[in-house]
Coordinates of N, CA, C and O in Angstrom, one line a residue:
M1 N 13.5 7.7 2.9 CA 12.7 8.5 2.1 C 11.4 8.9 2.8 O 10.8 8.1 3.4
V2 N 11.1 10.2 2.8 CA 9.9 10.7 3.4 C 8.8 10.7 2.4 O 8.9 11.1 1.3
Q3 N 7.6 10.1 2.9 CA 6.5 10.1 2.0 C 5.5 11.2 2.4 O 5.2 11.3 3.6
H4 N 5.1 12.0 1.4 CA 4.2 13.1 1.7 C 2.8 12.8 1.2 O 2.7 12.0 0.3
S5 N 1.9 13.4 1.7 CA 0.5 13.3 1.3 C 0.1 14.6 0.8 O 0.3 15.7 1.4
Y6 N -0.5 14.6 -0.4 CA -1.0 15.8 -1.1 C -2.5 15.8 -1.3 O -3.0 14.8 -1.6
S7 N -3.1 17.0 -1.1 CA -4.5 17.0 -1.2 C -4.9 17.0 -2.7 O -4.1 17.2 -3.6
K8 N -6.2 16.7 -2.9 CA -6.7 16.7 -4.3 C -6.5 18.0 -5.0 O -6.1 18.1 -6.1
H9 N -6.7 19.1 -4.2 CA -6.6 20.4 -4.8 C -5.1 20.7 -5.2 O -4.9 21.4 -6.2
Q10 N -4.1 20.3 -4.4 CA -2.8 20.5 -4.7 C -2.4 19.7 -6.0 O -1.8 20.3 -6.9
K11 N -2.9 18.5 -6.2 CA -2.7 17.7 -7.3 C -3.3 18.4 -8.6 O -2.6 18.5 -9.6
I12 N -4.5 18.8 -8.5 CA -5.2 19.5 -9.6 C -4.4 20.8 -10.0 O -4.2 21.0 -11.2
R13 N -4.0 21.6 -9.0 CA -3.2 22.8 -9.3 C -2.0 22.5 -10.1 O -1.7 23.2 -11.1
V14 N -1.2 21.5 -9.6 CA 0.0 21.1 -10.3 C -0.3 20.6 -11.7 O 0.4 21.0 -12.7
L15 N -1.3 19.8 -11.9 CA -1.7 19.3 -13.2 C -2.1 20.4 -14.2 O -1.7 20.4 -15.3
K16 N -2.8 21.4 -13.6 CA -3.2 22.6 -14.5 C -1.9 23.4 -14.9 O -1.8 23.8 -16.0
R17 N -1.0 23.6 -14.0 CA 0.2 24.3 -14.3 C 1.0 23.5 -15.4 O 1.6 24.1 -16.2
W18 N 1.0 22.2 -15.3 CA 1.7 21.4 -16.3 C 1.1 21.6 -17.7 O 1.8 21.6 -18.7
K19 N -0.2 21.7 -17.8 CA -0.9 21.8 -19.0 C -0.8 23.2 -19.7 O -0.9 23.3 -20.9
E20 N -0.5 24.2 -18.9 CA -0.4 25.6 -19.4 C 0.8 25.7 -20.4 O 1.8 25.1 -20.1
P21 N 0.6 26.5 -21.4 CA 1.7 26.7 -22.4 C 2.7 27.7 -21.7 O 2.6 28.9 -21.9
H22 N 3.6 27.2 -21.0 CA 4.5 28.1 -20.2 C 6.0 27.9 -20.4 O 6.8 28.7 -20.0
G23 N 6.3 26.8 -21.1 CA 7.7 26.6 -21.4 C 8.5 26.0 -20.2 O 9.7 25.9 -20.2
L24 N 7.8 25.7 -19.1 CA 8.5 25.1 -17.9 C 8.6 23.6 -18.1 O 7.7 22.9 -18.7
T25 N 9.7 23.1 -17.6 CA 9.9 21.6 -17.6 C 9.2 21.0 -16.4 O 8.9 21.7 -15.4
L26 N 9.1 19.7 -16.4 CA 8.6 19.0 -15.2 C 9.5 19.3 -14.0 O 9.0 19.5 -12.9
R27 N 10.8 19.4 -14.3 CA 11.7 19.6 -13.2 C 11.5 21.0 -12.6 O 11.5 21.2 -11.4
D28 N 11.2 22.0 -13.5 CA 10.9 23.4 -13.0 C 9.7 23.4 -12.1 O 9.7 24.0 -11.0
I29 N 8.7 22.8 -12.5 CA 7.4 22.7 -11.8 C 7.6 22.0 -10.4 O 7.2 22.5 -9.4
A30 N 8.4 20.9 -10.4 CA 8.7 20.2 -9.2 C 9.4 21.1 -8.2 O 9.1 21.1 -7.0
R31 N 10.4 21.8 -8.7 CA 11.1 22.7 -7.8 C 10.2 23.8 -7.2 O 10.3 24.1 -6.1
R32 N 9.4 24.4 -8.1 CA 8.6 25.5 -7.6 C 7.5 25.0 -6.6 O 7.2 25.7 -5.6
E33 N 7.0 23.9 -6.8 CA 6.0 23.3 -5.9 C 6.6 22.6 -4.7 O 5.8 22.2 -3.8
K34 N 7.9 22.3 -4.8 CA 8.6 21.5 -3.8 C 8.0 20.1 -3.6 O 7.6 19.7 -2.5
I35 N 7.8 19.5 -4.8 CA 7.2 18.2 -4.9 C 8.1 17.4 -5.8 O 8.7 17.9 -6.8
G36 N 8.3 16.1 -5.5 CA 9.2 15.3 -6.3 C 8.8 15.1 -7.7 O 7.6 15.0 -8.0
K37 N 9.7 15.1 -8.6 CA 9.4 15.0 -10.0 C 8.7 13.7 -10.3 O 7.8 13.7 -11.1
S38 N 9.2 12.6 -9.7 CA 8.5 11.3 -10.0 C 7.1 11.3 -9.5 O 6.2 10.7 -10.1
C39 N 6.8 12.1 -8.4 CA 5.5 12.1 -7.9 C 4.5 12.8 -8.9 O 3.4 12.4 -9.2
I40 N 5.0 13.9 -9.5 CA 4.2 14.7 -10.5 C 4.1 13.8 -11.7 O 3.0 13.8 -12.3
S41 N 5.1 13.1 -12.1 CA 5.0 12.2 -13.3 C 3.9 11.2 -13.1 O 3.1 10.9 -14.0
R42 N 3.8 10.7 -11.9 CA 2.8 9.7 -11.6 C 1.4 10.3 -11.7 O 0.4 9.7 -12.2
W43 N 1.2 11.6 -11.2 CA -0.1 12.2 -11.3 C -0.4 12.5 -12.7 O -1.6 12.4 -13.1
I44 N 0.5 12.8 -13.6 CA 0.2 13.0 -15.0 C -0.2 11.7 -15.6 O -1.2 11.7 -16.4
R45 N 0.4 10.6 -15.3 CA 0.0 9.3 -15.9 C -1.4 8.9 -15.4 O -2.1 8.3 -16.1
N46 N -1.7 9.3 -14.2 CA -3.0 8.9 -13.6 C -4.0 10.0 -13.6 O -4.8 10.1 -12.7
E47 N -3.8 10.9 -14.5 CA -4.6 12.1 -14.5 C -6.1 11.9 -14.5 O -6.9 12.7 -14.0
A48 N -6.6 10.8 -15.0 CA -8.0 10.5 -15.0 C -8.6 10.5 -13.6 O -9.7 10.8 -13.4
N49 N -7.8 10.1 -12.6 CA -8.2 10.1 -11.2 C -7.1 10.6 -10.4 O -6.2 9.9 -9.9
P50 N -7.0 12.0 -10.2 CA -5.9 12.5 -9.4 C -5.9 12.3 -7.9 O -5.0 12.6 -7.2
V51 N -7.0 11.7 -7.4 CA -7.1 11.3 -6.0 C -6.2 10.1 -5.8 O -5.9 9.4 -6.7
A52 N -5.8 9.9 -4.5 CA -4.9 8.8 -4.2 C -5.3 7.5 -4.7 O -6.5 7.2 -4.8
I53 N -4.4 6.7 -5.1 CA -4.6 5.3 -5.6 C -5.2 4.5 -4.4 O -4.6 4.5 -3.3
K54 N -6.2 3.8 -4.7 CA -6.8 3.0 -3.6 C -6.0 1.7 -3.4 O -5.6 1.1 -4.4
R55 N -5.8 1.3 -2.2 CA -5.1 0.1 -1.9 C -6.0 -1.1 -2.1 O -7.2 -1.0 -1.7
R56 N -5.4 -2.2 -2.5 CA -6.2 -3.4 -2.7 C -6.3 -4.1 -1.3 O -5.4 -4.1 -0.6
G57 N -7.4 -4.6 -1.1 CA -7.6 -5.4 0.2 C -7.1 -6.8 0.1 O -6.5 -7.2 -0.9
A58 N -7.4 -7.6 1.0 CA -7.0 -9.0 1.1 C -7.7 -9.8 0.0 O -8.9 -9.6 -0.3
V59 N -6.9 -10.7 -0.6 CA -7.4 -11.5 -1.7 C -8.2 -12.7 -1.0 O -9.2 -13.1 -1.5
H60 N -7.8 -13.1 0.2 CA -8.4 -14.1 0.9 C -8.8 -13.6 2.3 O -8.1 -13.9 3.3
P61 N -9.9 -12.8 2.4 CA -10.2 -12.2 3.7 C -10.5 -13.1 4.9 O -10.1 -12.9 6.0
E62 N -11.1 -14.2 4.6 CA -11.4 -15.2 5.6 C -10.2 -15.8 6.2 O -10.1 -16.0 7.4
L63 N -9.3 -16.2 5.3 CA -8.0 -16.7 5.8 C -7.3 -15.7 6.7 O -6.8 -16.0 7.8
E64 N -7.2 -14.4 6.2 CA -6.5 -13.4 7.0 C -7.2 -13.1 8.3 O -6.6 -12.9 9.3
K65 N -8.5 -13.2 8.3 CA -9.3 -12.9 9.6 C -8.9 -14.0 10.6 O -8.7 -13.7 11.8
E66 N -8.9 -15.3 10.1 CA -8.6 -16.4 11.0 C -7.2 -16.3 11.5 O -6.9 -16.5 12.7
L67 N -6.3 -16.0 10.6 CA -4.9 -15.9 10.9 C -4.6 -14.7 11.9 O -3.8 -14.9 12.9
A68 N -5.2 -13.6 11.7 CA -5.0 -12.4 12.6 C -5.6 -12.8 14.0 O -4.9 -12.5 15.0
R69 N -6.7 -13.5 14.0 CA -7.2 -13.9 15.3 C -6.2 -14.9 16.0 O -6.0 -14.7 17.2
W70 N -5.6 -15.8 15.3 CA -4.7 -16.7 15.8 C -3.4 -16.0 16.4 O -3.0 -16.2 17.5
V71 N -2.9 -15.0 15.6 CA -1.8 -14.2 16.1 C -2.1 -13.5 17.4 O -1.3 -13.5 18.3
L72 N -3.2 -12.9 17.4 CA -3.6 -12.1 18.6 C -3.8 -13.1 19.8 O -3.4 -12.7 21.0
E73 N -4.4 -14.3 19.6 CA -4.5 -15.2 20.7 C -3.2 -15.7 21.2 O -3.0 -15.8 22.4
E74 N -2.2 -16.0 20.3 CA -0.9 -16.4 20.7 C -0.2 -15.3 21.5 O 0.4 -15.6 22.6
R75 N -0.3 -14.1 21.1 CA 0.3 -13.0 21.8 C -0.4 -12.7 23.1 O 0.3 -12.3 24.1
S76 N -1.7 -13.0 23.2 CA -2.4 -12.7 24.5 C -2.0 -13.6 25.6 O -2.1 -13.3 26.8
V77 N -1.4 -14.8 25.3 CA -0.9 -15.7 26.3 C 0.6 -15.6 26.5 O 1.2 -16.4 27.1
G78 N 1.1 -14.5 25.9 CA 2.5 -14.2 26.1 C 3.5 -14.8 25.1 O 4.7 -14.8 25.4
L79 N 3.0 -15.4 24.1 CA 3.9 -16.1 23.1 C 4.3 -15.1 22.0 O 3.5 -14.3 21.6
K80 N 5.6 -15.2 21.6 CA 6.1 -14.4 20.5 C 5.8 -15.1 19.2 O 6.0 -16.3 19.1
V81 N 5.3 -14.4 18.2 CA 4.9 -15.0 17.0 C 5.8 -14.4 15.9 O 5.7 -13.3 15.6
C82 N 6.8 -15.2 15.4 CA 7.7 -14.7 14.4 C 7.0 -14.8 13.0 O 6.1 -15.5 12.8
D83 N 7.6 -14.1 12.1 CA 7.1 -14.0 10.7 C 7.0 -15.4 10.0 O 6.0 -15.7 9.4
S84 N 8.0 -16.2 10.2 CA 8.0 -17.5 9.6 C 6.9 -18.4 10.1 O 6.3 -19.1 9.4
H85 N 6.6 -18.2 11.4 CA 5.5 -19.0 12.0 C 4.1 -18.5 11.4 O 3.2 -19.3 11.2
I86 N 4.0 -17.2 11.2 CA 2.8 -16.6 10.6 C 2.6 -17.2 9.2 O 1.5 -17.7 8.9
R87 N 3.7 -17.2 8.4 CA 3.6 -17.7 7.0 C 3.2 -19.2 7.0 O 2.4 -19.6 6.2
E88 N 3.9 -19.9 7.9 CA 3.6 -21.3 8.0 C 2.2 -21.6 8.3 O 1.5 -22.5 7.7
T89 N 1.6 -20.9 9.3 CA 0.2 -21.1 9.7 C -0.7 -20.7 8.6 O -1.7 -21.3 8.4
A90 N -0.4 -19.6 7.9 CA -1.2 -19.2 6.8 C -1.3 -20.3 5.7 O -2.3 -20.5 5.1
L91 N -0.1 -20.9 5.4 CA -0.1 -22.0 4.4 C -0.9 -23.2 4.9 O -1.6 -23.8 4.1
E92 N -0.9 -23.5 6.2 CA -1.7 -24.6 6.7 C -3.2 -24.3 6.5 O -4.0 -25.1 6.1
I93 N -3.6 -23.0 6.8 CA -5.0 -22.6 6.7 C -5.4 -22.7 5.2 O -6.5 -23.2 4.8
A94 N -4.5 -22.2 4.3 CA -4.8 -22.2 2.9 C -4.9 -23.7 2.4 O -5.8 -23.9 1.6
K95 N -4.1 -24.5 2.8 CA -4.2 -25.9 2.4 C -5.5 -26.6 2.9 O -6.2 -27.2 2.1
R96 N -5.9 -26.3 4.1 CA -7.1 -26.8 4.7 C -8.3 -26.3 3.9 O -9.3 -27.0 3.7
D97 N -8.3 -25.0 3.5 CA -9.4 -24.4 2.8 C -9.3 -24.6 1.2 O -10.0 -23.9 0.5
D98 N -8.4 -25.4 0.8 CA -8.2 -25.6 -0.7 C -7.9 -24.4 -1.5 O -8.4 -24.2 -2.6
L99 N -7.0 -23.5 -1.0 CA -6.6 -22.3 -1.7 C -5.2 -22.6 -2.2 O -4.2 -22.1 -1.8
A100 N -5.2 -23.4 -3.3 CA -3.9 -23.9 -3.9 C -3.0 -22.7 -4.4 O -1.8 -22.8 -4.4
E101 N -3.6 -21.6 -4.8 CA -2.9 -20.5 -5.4 C -2.2 -19.6 -4.4 O -1.4 -18.8 -4.7
F102 N -2.6 -19.8 -3.1 CA -2.1 -18.9 -2.0 C -0.6 -19.3 -1.8 O -0.2 -20.5 -1.6
R103 N 0.3 -18.3 -1.7 CA 1.7 -18.5 -1.5 C 2.3 -18.0 -0.2 O 3.4 -18.4 0.1
A104 N 1.7 -17.1 0.5 CA 2.3 -16.6 1.8 C 3.7 -16.0 1.5 O 4.6 -16.3 2.3
S105 N 3.8 -15.2 0.5 CA 5.1 -14.6 0.2 C 5.5 -13.5 1.3 O 4.7 -13.1 2.1
V106 N 6.7 -13.1 1.2 CA 7.2 -12.0 2.1 C 6.4 -10.8 1.9 O 6.0 -10.1 2.9
G107 N 6.1 -10.4 0.7 CA 5.3 -9.2 0.4 C 3.9 -9.3 0.9 O 3.3 -8.4 1.5
W108 N 3.3 -10.5 0.8 CA 2.0 -10.7 1.4 C 2.0 -10.5 2.9 O 1.1 -9.9 3.5
L109 N 3.0 -11.1 3.5 CA 3.2 -11.0 5.0 C 3.3 -9.5 5.4 O 2.6 -9.1 6.4
V110 N 4.1 -8.8 4.7 CA 4.2 -7.3 5.1 C 2.9 -6.6 5.0 O 2.4 -5.9 5.9
N111 N 2.1 -6.9 3.9 CA 0.8 -6.2 3.7 C -0.2 -6.8 4.7 O -1.0 -6.0 5.2
F112 N -0.2 -8.1 5.0 CA -1.1 -8.7 6.0 C -0.9 -8.0 7.3 O -1.9 -7.6 8.0
K113 N 0.4 -7.8 7.8 CA 0.6 -7.2 9.0 C 0.2 -5.7 9.1 O -0.3 -5.2 10.1
K114 N 0.3 -5.0 7.9 CA -0.2 -3.6 7.9 C -1.7 -3.6 7.9 O -2.3 -2.8 8.7
R115 N -2.4 -4.5 7.2 CA -3.8 -4.5 7.1 C -4.4 -4.8 8.5 O -5.5 -4.2 8.8
H116 N -3.7 -5.6 9.3 CA -4.3 -6.0 10.6 C -3.6 -5.3 11.8 O -3.8 -5.7 12.9
K117 N -2.7 -4.4 11.4 CA -2.0 -3.6 12.4 C -1.3 -4.5 13.4 O -1.4 -4.4 14.6
L118 N -0.5 -5.4 12.9 CA 0.3 -6.4 13.7 C 1.8 -6.0 13.5 O 2.3 -6.3 12.4
N119 N 2.3 -5.4 14.4 CA 3.8 -5.0 14.3 C 4.6 -5.9 15.1 O 4.3 -6.6 16.1

């Protein structure tokens, strides 16, 4: 699936068109604008703020900072760092820092790698 980025002006134009008494369905507007119906539906639901949804940052930034530093150090000496090892090390840091609620889930790992540009 291709993800598109739409400007604030495009979103506002589509939302205005949706509000007009025109007899068009959401599907009709989506076709005319060449934008996915689900995308427009989301804009309608979030109409109070048509600008892009802000991403949430790290819940434990210090843990992530230390972990990212560790990954980069390991890689700098030529070692490959697999995902399971990253999660394991994250849990060790969390335990040391008394972060009992931290889980190092697969979803957390994916987002951690995105936030720190670790591919």
